[in-house]
PDB file of C-alpha atoms in Angstrom:
ATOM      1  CA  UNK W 516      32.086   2.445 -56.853  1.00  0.00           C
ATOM      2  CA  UNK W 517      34.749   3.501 -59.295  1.00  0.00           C
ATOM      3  CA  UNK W 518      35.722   0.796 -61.613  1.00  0.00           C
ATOM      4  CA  UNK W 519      38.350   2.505 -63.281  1.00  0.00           C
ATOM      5  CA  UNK W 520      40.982   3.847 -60.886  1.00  0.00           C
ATOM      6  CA  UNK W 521      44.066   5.864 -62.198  1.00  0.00           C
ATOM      7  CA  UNK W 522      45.981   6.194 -59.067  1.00  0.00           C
ATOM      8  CA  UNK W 523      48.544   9.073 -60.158  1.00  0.00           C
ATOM      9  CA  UNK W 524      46.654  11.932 -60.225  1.00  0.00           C
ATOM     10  CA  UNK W 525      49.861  13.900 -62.126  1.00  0.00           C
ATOM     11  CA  UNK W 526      52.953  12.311 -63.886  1.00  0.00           C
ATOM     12  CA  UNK W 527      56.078  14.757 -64.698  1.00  0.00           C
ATOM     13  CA  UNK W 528      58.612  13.040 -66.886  1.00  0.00           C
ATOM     14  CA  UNK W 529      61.619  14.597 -68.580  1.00  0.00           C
ATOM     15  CA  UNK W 530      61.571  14.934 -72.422  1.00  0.00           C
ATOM     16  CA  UNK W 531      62.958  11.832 -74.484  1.00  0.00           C
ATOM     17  CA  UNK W 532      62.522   9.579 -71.546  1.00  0.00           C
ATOM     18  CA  UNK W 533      59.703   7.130 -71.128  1.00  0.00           C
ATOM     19  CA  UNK W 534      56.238   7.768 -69.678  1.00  0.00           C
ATOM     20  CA  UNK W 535      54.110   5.332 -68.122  1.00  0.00           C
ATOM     21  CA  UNK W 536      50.772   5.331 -67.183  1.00  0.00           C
ATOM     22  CA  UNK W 537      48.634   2.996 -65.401  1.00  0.00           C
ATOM     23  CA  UNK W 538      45.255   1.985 -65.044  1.00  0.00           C
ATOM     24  CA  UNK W 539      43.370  -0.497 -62.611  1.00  0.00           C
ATOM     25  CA  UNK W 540      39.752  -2.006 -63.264  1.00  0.00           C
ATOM     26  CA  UNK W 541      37.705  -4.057 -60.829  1.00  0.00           C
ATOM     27  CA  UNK W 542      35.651  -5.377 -63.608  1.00  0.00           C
ATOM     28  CA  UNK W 543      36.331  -8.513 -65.150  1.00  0.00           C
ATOM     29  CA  UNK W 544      33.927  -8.103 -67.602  1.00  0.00           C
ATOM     30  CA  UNK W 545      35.550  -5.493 -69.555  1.00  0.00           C
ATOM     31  CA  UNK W 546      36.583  -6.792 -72.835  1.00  0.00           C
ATOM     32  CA  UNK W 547      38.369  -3.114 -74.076  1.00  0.00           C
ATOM     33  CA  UNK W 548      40.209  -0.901 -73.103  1.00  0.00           C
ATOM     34  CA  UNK W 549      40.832   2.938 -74.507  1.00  0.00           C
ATOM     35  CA  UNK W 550      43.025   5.610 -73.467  1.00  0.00           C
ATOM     36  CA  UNK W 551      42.134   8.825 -74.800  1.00  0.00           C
ATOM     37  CA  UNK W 552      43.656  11.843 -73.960  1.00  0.00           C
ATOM     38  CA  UNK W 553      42.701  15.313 -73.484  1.00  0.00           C
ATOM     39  CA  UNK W 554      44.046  19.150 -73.594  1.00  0.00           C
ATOM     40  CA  UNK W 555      42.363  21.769 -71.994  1.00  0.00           C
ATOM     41  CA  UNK W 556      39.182  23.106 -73.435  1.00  0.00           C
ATOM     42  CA  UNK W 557      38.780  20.396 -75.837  1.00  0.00           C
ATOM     43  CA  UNK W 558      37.797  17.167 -76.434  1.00  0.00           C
ATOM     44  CA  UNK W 559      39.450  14.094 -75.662  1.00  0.00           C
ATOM     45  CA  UNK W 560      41.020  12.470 -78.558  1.00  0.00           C
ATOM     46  CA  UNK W 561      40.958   8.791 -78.953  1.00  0.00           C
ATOM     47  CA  UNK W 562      45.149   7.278 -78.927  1.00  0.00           C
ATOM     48  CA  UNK W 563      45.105   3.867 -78.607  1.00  0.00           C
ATOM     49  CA  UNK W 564      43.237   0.327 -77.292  1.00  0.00           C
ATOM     50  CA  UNK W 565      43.085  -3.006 -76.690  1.00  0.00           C
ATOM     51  CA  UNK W 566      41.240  -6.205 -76.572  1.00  0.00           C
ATOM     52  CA  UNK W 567      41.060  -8.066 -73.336  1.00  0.00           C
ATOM     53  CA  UNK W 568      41.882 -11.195 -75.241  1.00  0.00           C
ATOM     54  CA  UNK W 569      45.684  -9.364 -76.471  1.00  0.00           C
ATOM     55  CA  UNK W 570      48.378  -7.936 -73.992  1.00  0.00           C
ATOM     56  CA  UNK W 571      49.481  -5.646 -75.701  1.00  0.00           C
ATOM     57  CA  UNK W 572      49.028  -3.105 -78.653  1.00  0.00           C
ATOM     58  CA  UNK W 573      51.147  -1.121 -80.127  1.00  0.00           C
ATOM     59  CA  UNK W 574      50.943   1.847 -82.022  1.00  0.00           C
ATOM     60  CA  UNK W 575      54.337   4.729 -83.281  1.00  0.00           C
ATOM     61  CA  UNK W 576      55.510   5.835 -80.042  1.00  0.00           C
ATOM     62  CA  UNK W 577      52.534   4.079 -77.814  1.00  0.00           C
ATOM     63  CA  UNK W 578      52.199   0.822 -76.411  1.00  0.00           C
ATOM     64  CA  UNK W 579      49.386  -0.358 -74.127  1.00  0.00           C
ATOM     65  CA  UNK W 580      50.051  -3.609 -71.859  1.00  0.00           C
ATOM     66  CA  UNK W 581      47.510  -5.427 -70.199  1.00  0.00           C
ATOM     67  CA  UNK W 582      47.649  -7.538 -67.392  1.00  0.00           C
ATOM     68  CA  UNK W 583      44.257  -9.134 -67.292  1.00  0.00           C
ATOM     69  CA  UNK W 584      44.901 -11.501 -63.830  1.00  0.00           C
ATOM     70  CA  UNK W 585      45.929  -7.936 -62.085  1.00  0.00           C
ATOM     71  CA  UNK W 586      43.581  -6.133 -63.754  1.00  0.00           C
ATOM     72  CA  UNK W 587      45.812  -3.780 -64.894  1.00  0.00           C
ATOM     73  CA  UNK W 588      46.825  -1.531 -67.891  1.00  0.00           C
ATOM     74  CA  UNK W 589      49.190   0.792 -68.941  1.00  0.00           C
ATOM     75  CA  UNK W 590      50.267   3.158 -71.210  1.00  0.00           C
ATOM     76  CA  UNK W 591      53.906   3.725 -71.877  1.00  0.00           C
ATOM     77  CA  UNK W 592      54.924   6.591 -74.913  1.00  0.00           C
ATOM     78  CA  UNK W 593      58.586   6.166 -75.890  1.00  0.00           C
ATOM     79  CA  UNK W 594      60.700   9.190 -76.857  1.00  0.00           C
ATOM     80  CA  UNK W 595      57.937  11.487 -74.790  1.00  0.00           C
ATOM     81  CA  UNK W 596      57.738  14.436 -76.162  1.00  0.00           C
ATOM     82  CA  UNK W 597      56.229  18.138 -75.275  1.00  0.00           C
ATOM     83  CA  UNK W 598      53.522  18.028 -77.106  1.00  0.00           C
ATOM     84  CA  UNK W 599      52.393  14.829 -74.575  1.00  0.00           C
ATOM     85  CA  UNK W 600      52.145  17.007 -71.811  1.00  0.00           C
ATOM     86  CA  UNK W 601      48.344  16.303 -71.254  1.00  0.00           C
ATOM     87  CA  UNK W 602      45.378  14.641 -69.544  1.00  0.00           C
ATOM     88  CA  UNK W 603      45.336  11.118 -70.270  1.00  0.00           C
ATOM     89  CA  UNK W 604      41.987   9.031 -69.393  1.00  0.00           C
ATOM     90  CA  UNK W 605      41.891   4.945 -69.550  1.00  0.00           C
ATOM     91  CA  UNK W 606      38.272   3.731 -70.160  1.00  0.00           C
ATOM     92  CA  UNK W 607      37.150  -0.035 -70.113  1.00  0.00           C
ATOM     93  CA  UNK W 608      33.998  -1.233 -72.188  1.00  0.00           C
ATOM     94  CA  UNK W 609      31.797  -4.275 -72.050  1.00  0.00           C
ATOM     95  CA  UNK W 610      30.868  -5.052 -75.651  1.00  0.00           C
ATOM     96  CA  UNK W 611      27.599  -6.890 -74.627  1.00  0.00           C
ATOM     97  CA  UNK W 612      26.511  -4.423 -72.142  1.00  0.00           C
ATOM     98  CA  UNK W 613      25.104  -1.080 -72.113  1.00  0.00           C
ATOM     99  CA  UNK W 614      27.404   0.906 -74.232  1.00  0.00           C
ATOM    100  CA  UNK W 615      29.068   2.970 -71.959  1.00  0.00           C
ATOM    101  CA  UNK W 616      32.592   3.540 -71.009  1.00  0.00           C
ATOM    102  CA  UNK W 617      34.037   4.252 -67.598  1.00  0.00           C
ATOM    103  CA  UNK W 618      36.420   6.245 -67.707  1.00  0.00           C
ATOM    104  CA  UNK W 619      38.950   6.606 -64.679  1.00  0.00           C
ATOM    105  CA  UNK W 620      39.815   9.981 -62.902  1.00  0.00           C
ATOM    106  CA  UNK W 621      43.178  11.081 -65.382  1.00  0.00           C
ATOM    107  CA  UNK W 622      45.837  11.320 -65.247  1.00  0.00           C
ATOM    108  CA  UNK W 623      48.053  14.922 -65.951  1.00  0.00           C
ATOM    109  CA  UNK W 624      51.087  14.176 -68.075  1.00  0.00           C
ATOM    110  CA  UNK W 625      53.818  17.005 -67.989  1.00  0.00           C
ATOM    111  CA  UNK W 626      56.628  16.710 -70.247  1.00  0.00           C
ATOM    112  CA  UNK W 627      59.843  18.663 -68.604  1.00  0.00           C
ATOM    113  CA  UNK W 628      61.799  20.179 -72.066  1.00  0.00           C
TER     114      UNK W 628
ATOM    115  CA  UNK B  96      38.170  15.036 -90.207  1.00  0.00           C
ATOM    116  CA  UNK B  97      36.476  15.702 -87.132  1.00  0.00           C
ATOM    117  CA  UNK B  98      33.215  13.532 -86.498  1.00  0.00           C
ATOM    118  CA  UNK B  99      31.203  15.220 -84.244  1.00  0.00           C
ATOM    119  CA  UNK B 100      30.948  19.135 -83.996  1.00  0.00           C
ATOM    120  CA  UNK B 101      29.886  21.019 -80.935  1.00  0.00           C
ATOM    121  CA  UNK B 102      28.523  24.816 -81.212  1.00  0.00           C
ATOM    122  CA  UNK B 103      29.030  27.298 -78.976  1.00  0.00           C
ATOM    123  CA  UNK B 104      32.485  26.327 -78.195  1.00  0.00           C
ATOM    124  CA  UNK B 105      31.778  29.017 -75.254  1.00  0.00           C
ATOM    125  CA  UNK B 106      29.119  30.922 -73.892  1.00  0.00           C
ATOM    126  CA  UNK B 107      29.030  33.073 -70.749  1.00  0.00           C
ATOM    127  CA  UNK B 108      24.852  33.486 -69.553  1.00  0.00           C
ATOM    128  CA  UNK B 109      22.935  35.219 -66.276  1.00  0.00           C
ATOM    129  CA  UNK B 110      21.487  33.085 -63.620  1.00  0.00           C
ATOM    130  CA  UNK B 111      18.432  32.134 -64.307  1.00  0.00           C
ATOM    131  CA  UNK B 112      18.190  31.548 -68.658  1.00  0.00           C
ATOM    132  CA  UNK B 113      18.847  28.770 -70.281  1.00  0.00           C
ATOM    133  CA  UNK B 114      21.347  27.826 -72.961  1.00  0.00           C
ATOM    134  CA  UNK B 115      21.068  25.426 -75.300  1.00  0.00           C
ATOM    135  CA  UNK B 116      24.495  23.375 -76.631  1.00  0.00           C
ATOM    136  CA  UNK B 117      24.004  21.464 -79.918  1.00  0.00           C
ATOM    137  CA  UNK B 118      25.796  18.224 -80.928  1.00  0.00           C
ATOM    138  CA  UNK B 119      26.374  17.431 -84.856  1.00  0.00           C
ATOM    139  CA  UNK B 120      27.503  13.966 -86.512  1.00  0.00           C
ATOM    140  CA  UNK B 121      29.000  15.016 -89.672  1.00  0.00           C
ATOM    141  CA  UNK B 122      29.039  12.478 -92.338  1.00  0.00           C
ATOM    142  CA  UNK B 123      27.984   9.802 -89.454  1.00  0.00           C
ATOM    143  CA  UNK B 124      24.567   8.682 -88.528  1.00  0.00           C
ATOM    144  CA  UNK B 125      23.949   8.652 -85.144  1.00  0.00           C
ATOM    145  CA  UNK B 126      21.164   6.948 -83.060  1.00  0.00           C
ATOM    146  CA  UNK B 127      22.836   7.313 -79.635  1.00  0.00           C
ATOM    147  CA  UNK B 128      25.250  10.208 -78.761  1.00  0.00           C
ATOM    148  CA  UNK B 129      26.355  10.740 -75.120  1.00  0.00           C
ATOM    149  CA  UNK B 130      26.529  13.757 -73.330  1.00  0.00           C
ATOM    150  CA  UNK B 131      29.556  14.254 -70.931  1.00  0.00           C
ATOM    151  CA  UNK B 132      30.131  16.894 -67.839  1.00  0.00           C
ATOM    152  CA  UNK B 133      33.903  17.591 -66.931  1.00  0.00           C
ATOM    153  CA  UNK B 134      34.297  19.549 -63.952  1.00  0.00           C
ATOM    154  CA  UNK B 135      38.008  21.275 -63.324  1.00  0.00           C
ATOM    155  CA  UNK B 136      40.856  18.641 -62.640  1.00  0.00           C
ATOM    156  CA  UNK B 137      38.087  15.820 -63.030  1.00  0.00           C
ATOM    157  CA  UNK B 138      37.050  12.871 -64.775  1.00  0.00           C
ATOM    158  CA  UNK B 139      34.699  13.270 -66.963  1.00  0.00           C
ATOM    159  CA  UNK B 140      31.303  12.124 -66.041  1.00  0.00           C
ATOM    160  CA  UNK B 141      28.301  10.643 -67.965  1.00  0.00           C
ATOM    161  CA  UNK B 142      25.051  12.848 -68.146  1.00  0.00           C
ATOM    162  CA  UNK B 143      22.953  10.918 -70.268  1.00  0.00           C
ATOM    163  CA  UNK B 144      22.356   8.895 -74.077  1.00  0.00           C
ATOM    164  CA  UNK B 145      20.397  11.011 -76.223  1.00  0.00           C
ATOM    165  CA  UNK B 146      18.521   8.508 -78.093  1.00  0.00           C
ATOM    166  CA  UNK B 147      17.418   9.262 -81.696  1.00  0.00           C
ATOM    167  CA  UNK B 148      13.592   9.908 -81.522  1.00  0.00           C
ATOM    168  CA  UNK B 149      12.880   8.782 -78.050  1.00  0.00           C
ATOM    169  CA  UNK B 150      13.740   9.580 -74.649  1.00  0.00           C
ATOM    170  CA  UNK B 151      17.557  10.098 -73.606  1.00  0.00           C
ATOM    171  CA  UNK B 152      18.350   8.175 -71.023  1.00  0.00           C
ATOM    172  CA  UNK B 153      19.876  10.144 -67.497  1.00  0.00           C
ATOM    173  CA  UNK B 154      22.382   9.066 -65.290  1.00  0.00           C
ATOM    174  CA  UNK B 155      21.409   8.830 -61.598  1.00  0.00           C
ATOM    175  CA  UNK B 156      21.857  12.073 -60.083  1.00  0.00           C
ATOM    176  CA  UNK B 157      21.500  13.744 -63.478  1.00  0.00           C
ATOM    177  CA  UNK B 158      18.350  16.115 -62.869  1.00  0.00           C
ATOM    178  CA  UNK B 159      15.975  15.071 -66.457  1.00  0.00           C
ATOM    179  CA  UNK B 160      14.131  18.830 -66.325  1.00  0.00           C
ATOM    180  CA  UNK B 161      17.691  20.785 -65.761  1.00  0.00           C
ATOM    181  CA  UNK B 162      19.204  19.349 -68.451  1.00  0.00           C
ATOM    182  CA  UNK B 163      16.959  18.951 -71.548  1.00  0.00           C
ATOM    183  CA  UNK B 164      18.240  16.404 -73.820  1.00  0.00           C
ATOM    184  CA  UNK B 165      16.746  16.102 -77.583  1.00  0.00           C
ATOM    185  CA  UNK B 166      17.778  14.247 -80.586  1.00  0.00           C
ATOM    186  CA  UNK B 167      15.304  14.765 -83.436  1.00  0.00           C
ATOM    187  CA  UNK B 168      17.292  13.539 -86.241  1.00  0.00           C
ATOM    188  CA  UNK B 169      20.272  11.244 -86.686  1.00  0.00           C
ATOM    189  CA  UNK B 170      22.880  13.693 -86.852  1.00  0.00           C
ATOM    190  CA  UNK B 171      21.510  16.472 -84.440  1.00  0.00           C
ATOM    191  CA  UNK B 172      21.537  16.339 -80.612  1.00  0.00           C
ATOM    192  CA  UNK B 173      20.898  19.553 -77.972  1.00  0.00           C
ATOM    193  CA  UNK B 174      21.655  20.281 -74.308  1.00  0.00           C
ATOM    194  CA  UNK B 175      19.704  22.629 -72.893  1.00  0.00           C
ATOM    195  CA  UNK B 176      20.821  23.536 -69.375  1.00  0.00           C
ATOM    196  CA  UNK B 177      17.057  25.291 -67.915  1.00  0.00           C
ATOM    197  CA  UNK B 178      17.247  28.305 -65.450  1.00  0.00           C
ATOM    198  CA  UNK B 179      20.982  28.198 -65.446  1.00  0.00           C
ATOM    199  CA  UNK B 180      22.882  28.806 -61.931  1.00  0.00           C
ATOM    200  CA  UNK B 181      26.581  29.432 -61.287  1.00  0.00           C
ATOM    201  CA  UNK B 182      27.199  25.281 -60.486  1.00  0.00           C
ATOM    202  CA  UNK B 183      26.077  24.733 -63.649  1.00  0.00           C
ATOM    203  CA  UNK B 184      28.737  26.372 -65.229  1.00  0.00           C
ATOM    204  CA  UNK B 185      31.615  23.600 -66.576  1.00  0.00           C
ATOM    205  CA  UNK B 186      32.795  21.856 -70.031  1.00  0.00           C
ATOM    206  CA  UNK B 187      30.257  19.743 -71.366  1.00  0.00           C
ATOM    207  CA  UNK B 188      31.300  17.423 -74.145  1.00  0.00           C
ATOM    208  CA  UNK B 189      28.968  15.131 -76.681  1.00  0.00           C
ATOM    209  CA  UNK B 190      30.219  11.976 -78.438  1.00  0.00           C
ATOM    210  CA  UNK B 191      28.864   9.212 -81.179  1.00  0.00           C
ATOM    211  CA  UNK B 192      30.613   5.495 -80.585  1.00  0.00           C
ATOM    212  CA  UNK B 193      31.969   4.608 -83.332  1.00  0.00           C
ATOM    213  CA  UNK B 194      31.737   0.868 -82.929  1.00  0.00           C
ATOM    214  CA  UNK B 195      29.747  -1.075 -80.747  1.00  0.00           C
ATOM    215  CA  UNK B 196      32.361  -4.291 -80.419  1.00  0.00           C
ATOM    216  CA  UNK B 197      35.582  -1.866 -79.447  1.00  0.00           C
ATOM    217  CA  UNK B 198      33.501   0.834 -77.590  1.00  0.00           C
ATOM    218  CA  UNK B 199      35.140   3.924 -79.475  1.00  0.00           C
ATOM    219  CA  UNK B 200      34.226   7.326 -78.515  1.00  0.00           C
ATOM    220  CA  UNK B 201      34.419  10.396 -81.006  1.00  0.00           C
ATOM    221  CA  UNK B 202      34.144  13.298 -78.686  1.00  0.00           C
ATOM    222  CA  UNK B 203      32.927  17.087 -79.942  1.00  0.00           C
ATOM    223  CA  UNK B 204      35.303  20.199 -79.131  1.00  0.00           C
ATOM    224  CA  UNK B 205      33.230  20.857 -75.954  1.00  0.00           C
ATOM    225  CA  UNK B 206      31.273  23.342 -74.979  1.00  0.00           C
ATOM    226  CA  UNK B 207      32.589  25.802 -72.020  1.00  0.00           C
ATOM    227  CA  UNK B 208      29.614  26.981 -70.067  1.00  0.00           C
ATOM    228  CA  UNK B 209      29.884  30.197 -67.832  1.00  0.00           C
ATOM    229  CA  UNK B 210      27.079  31.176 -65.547  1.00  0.00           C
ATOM    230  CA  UNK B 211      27.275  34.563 -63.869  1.00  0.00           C
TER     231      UNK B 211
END
């Protein structure tokens, strides 16, 4: 049962335009909400989250909405720039729980020069 | 600064030893670090919680005797993958949460495992 769905598998946008992510849960029990993202052979990096009581956060050239009666997120970065171009993962976290993220499938971000 | 450091970032092996990954907290005590698998163009999926001084916990599916977890001391955890086979071979990644109210992972470089 994947609680964390990230439906576009890849994303190609042109550079200076906007990029937009998204992210569905099934979980209404989440209370956060990460995206991280990741370049090959390393680590992800944390970017940015939210709390399921705010809709959105932003942060420089990210913003993450959330629409908690669709269950959905998303990530938007605004100029995108090359140095985007990577794997992006949206995880959801239940504070009182078990301490574990899901994480969701990724998504790969290409930024076209 | 980075939080948690991985060593080897790579290491190529023969069927049938066993490597052993280790996972350092740097400047952070940890009593729980997780231990991630990422197979090519997938998500990245949760082994196990190393547990400071007891036994990690394993995901179902997660074979406990292939994948030797330890964590002797609050800012050391291993991964030892046992008798080693070629579908072993993938990027394994430890992390420390930073906070338990927002859930915030601090992932190592990862570790890029290789079995011939």
């Amino acid at each position: 049962d994947q609680q964390v769905k990230q439906n576009s598998p890849s994303l190609s946008v042109q550079e200076g335009r906007i990029s937009i992510l998204n992210c569905d849960y099934t979980n209404s029990m989440f209370d956060y909400f990460l995206w991280y993202k990741k370049y090959p052979a390393e680590g992800p990096t944390f970017l940015i989250s939210i709390s399921s009581i705010k809709d959105k956060n932003e942060d420089g050239r990210f913003t993450v909405f959330l629409n908690k009666s669709a269950k959905h997120l998303s990530l938007h970065i605004v100029p995108s720039q090359p140095g985007d171009s990577a794997v992006y993962f949206c995880a959801a976290y239940y504070s009182v729980g078990n301490e574990k993220l899901t994480f969701g499938t990724g998504t790969r971000l290409t930024i076209i020069p | 600064g980075a939080v948690v450091s991985q060593h080897p970032s790579w290491v190529i092996c023969k069927s049938g030893t066993s490597v052993k990954i280790e996972c350092r907290s740097l400047d952070f005590q940890a009593t729980t670090m997780f231990w991630y698998r990422q197979f090519p163009k997938q998500s990245l999926m949760l082994m196990a919680t190393s547990n400071e001084g007891s036994k990690a916990t394993y995901e179902q599916g997660v074979e406990k005797d292939k994948f030797l977890i330890n964590h002797a001391s609050l800012t050391l955890s291993t991964l030892t993958v046992t008798s080693a086979h070629p579908e072993d071979s993938s990027f394994y990644i430890c992390s420390v949460m930073l906070g338990r109210n927002t859930g915030e992972l601090f992932f190592g470089e990862g570790s890029r495992l290789t079995v011939l």
